[in-house]
Backbone as JSON, one array per atom type, in Angstrom:
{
  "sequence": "XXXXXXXXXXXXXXXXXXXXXXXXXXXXXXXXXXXXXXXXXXXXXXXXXXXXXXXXXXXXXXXXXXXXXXXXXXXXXXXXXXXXXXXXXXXXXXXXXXXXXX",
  "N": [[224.06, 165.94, 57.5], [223.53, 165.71, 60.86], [220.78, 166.05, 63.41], [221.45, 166.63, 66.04], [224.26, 167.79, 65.89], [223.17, 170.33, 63.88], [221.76, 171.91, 65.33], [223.97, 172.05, 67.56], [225.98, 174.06, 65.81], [223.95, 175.93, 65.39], [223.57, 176.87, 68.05], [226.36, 177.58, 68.32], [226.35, 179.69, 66.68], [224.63, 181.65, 67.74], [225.76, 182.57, 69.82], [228.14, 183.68, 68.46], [227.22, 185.66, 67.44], [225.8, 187.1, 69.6], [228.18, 187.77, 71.12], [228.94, 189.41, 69.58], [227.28, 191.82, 69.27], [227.93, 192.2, 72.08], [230.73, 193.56, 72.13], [230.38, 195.43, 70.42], [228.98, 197.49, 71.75], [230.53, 197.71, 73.83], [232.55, 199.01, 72.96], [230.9, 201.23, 72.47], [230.63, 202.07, 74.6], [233.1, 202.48, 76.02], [234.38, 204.61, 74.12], [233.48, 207.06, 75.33], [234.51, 207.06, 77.74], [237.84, 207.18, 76.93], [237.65, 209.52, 75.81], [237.36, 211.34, 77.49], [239.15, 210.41, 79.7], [241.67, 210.57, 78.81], [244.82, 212.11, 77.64], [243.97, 214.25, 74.03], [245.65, 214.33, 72.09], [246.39, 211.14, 72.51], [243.66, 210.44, 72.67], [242.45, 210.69, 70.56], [244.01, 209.46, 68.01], [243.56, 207.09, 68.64], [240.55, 206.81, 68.29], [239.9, 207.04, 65.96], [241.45, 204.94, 64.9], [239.65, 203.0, 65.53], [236.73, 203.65, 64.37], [237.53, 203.12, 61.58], [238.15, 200.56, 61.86], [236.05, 199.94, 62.64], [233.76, 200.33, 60.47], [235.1, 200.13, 57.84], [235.21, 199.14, 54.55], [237.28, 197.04, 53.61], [238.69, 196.15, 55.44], [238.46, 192.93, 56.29], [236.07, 191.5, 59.79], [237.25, 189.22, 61.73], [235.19, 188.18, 63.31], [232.93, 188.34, 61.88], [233.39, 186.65, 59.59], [233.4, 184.12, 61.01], [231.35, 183.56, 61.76], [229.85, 183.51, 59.01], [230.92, 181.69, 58.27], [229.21, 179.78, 59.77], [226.65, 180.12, 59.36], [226.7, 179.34, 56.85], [226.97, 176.44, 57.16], [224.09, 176.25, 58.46], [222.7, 176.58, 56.82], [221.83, 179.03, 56.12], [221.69, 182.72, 54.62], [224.62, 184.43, 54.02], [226.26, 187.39, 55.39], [226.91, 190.62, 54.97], [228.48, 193.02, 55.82], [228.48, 193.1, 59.39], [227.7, 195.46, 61.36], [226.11, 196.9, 59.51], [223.89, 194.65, 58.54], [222.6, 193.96, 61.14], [222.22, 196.53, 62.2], [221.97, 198.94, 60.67], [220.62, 198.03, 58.58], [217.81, 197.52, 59.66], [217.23, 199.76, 60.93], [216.71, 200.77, 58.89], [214.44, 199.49, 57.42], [212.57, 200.68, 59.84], [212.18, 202.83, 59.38], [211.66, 203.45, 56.93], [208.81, 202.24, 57.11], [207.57, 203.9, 58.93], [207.22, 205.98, 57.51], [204.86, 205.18, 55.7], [203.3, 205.07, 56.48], [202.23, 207.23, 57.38]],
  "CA": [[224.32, 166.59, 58.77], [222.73, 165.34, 61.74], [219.73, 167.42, 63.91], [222.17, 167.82, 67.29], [225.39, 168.87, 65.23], [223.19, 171.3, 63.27], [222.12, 172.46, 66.71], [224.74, 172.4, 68.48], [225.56, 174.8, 64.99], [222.4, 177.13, 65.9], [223.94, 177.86, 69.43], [227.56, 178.53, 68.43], [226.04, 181.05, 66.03], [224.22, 182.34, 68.59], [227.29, 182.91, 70.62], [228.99, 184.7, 67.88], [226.35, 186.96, 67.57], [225.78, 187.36, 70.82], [229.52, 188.18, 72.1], [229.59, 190.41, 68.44], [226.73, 192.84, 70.09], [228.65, 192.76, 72.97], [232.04, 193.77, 71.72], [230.45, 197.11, 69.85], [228.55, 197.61, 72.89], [231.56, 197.62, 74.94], [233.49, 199.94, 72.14], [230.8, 202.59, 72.3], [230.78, 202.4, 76.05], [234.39, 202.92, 76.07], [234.88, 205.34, 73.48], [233.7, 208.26, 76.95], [236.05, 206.99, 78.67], [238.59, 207.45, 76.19], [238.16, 210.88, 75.81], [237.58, 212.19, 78.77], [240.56, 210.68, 80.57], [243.11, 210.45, 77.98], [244.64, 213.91, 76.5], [243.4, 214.63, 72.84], [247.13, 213.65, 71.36], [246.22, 209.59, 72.66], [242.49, 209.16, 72.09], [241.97, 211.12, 68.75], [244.38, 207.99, 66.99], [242.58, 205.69, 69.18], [238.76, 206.75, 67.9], [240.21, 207.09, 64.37], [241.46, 203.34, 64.23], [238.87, 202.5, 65.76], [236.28, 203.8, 63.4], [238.54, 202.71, 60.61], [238.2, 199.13, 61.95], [234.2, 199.11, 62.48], [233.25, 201.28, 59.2], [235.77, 199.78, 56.92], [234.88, 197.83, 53.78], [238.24, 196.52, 53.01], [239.09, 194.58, 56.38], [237.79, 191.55, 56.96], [236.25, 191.3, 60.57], [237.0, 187.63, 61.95], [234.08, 187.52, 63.98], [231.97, 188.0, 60.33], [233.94, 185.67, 59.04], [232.86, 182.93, 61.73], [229.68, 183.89, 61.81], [229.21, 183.84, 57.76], [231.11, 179.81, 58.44], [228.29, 179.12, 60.67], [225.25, 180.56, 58.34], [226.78, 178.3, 55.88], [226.92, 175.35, 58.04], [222.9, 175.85, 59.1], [221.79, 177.36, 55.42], [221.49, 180.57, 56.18], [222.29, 183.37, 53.72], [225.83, 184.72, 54.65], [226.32, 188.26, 55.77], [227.94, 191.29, 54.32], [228.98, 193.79, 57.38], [227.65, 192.96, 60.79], [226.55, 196.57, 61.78], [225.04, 196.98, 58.28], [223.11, 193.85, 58.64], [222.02, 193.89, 62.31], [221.92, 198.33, 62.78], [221.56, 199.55, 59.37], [219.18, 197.33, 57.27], [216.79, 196.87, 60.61], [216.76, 200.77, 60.84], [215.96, 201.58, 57.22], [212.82, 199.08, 57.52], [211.34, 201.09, 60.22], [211.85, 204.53, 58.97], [210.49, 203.27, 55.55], [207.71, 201.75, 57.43], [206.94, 204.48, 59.85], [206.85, 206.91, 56.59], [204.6, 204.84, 54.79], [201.74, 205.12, 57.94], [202.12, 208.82, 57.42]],
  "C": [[223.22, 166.18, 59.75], [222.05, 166.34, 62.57], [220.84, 168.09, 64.72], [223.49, 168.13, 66.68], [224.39, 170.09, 64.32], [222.56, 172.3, 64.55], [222.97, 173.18, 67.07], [225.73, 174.34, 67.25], [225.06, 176.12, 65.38], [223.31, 178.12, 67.24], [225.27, 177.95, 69.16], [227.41, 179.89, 67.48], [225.56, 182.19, 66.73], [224.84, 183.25, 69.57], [227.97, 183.99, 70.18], [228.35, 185.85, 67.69], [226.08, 187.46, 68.13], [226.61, 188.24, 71.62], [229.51, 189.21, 70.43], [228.94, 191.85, 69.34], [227.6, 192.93, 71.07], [230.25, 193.55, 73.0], [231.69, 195.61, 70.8], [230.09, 197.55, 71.01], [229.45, 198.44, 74.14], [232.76, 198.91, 74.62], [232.64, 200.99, 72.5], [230.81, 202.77, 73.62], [231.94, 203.41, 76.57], [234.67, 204.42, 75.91], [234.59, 206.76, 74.52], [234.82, 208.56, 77.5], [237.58, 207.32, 77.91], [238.79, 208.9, 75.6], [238.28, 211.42, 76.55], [238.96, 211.87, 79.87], [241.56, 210.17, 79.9], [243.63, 211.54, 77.53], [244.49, 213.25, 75.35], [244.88, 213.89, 71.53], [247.06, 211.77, 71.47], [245.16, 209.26, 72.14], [242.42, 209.81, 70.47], [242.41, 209.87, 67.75], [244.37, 207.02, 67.44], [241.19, 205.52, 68.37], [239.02, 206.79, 66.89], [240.2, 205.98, 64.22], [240.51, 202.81, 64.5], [237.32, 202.72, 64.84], [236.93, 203.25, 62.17], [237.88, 201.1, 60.74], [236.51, 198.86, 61.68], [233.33, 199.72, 61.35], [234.22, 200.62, 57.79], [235.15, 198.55, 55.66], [235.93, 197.43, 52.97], [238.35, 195.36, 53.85], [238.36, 194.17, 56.52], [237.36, 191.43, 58.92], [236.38, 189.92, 60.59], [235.69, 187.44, 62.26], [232.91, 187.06, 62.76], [232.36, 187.09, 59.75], [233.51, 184.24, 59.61], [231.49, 182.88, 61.95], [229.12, 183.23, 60.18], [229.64, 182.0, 57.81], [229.67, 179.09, 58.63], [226.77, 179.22, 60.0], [225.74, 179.77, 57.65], [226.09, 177.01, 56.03], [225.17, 174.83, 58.28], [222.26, 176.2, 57.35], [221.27, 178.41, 55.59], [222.2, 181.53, 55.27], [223.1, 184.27, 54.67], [225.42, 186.46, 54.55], [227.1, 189.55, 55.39], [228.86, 192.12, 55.34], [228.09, 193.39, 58.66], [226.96, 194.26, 61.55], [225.73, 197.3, 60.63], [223.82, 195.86, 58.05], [222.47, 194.22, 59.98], [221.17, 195.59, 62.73], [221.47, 198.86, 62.14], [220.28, 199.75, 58.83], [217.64, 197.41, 58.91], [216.25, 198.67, 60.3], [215.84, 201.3, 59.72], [214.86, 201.26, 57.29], [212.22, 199.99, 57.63], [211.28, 202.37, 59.48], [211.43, 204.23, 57.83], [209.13, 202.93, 56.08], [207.04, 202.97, 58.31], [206.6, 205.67, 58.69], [205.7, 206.54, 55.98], [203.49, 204.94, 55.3], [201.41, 206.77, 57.44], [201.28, 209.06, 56.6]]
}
């Protein structure tokens, strides 16, 4: 594999990771708006699937899926959930780390 294809690589990963933050981002933004001006009969089995979709460990997201391509591609170790990797695991650190000062 040559440097500027594993590059060029680097920055479509970057991308996907990039537009992934932005896409929960955009969900929890939403999810306000979705209650407050929808009645309770529309958003309730809106915020359900929607939890469903970003908590689920059955479906497959694509975007993880192109993402976990692209960690291949550069040698990076592939990914299990995207807000368990990025939200989760980062959190646990600190609160293990900020206990451990104590």
């Amino acid at each position: 594999m040559s440097d500027s294809s594993k590059n060029l690589d680097k920055a479509i990963l970057f991308l996907v990771v990039f537009s992934h933050h932005l896409y929960i981002v955009a969900i929890l933004i939403s999810i306000p708006f979705l209650i407050f001006n929808t009645s309770w009969y529309v958003s309730l089995p809106l915020l359900t699937w929607i939890l469903y979709l970003g908590f689920s460990q059955i479906l497959d997201c694509p975007w993880t899926n192109l993402e976990n391509r692209f960690r291949l591609k550069i040698g990076i170790p592939t990914i299990d959930t995207f807000i368990k990797h990025y939200y989760i695991k980062p959190y646990m650190k600190l609160k293990i780390k900020k206990r451990k000062r104590f």
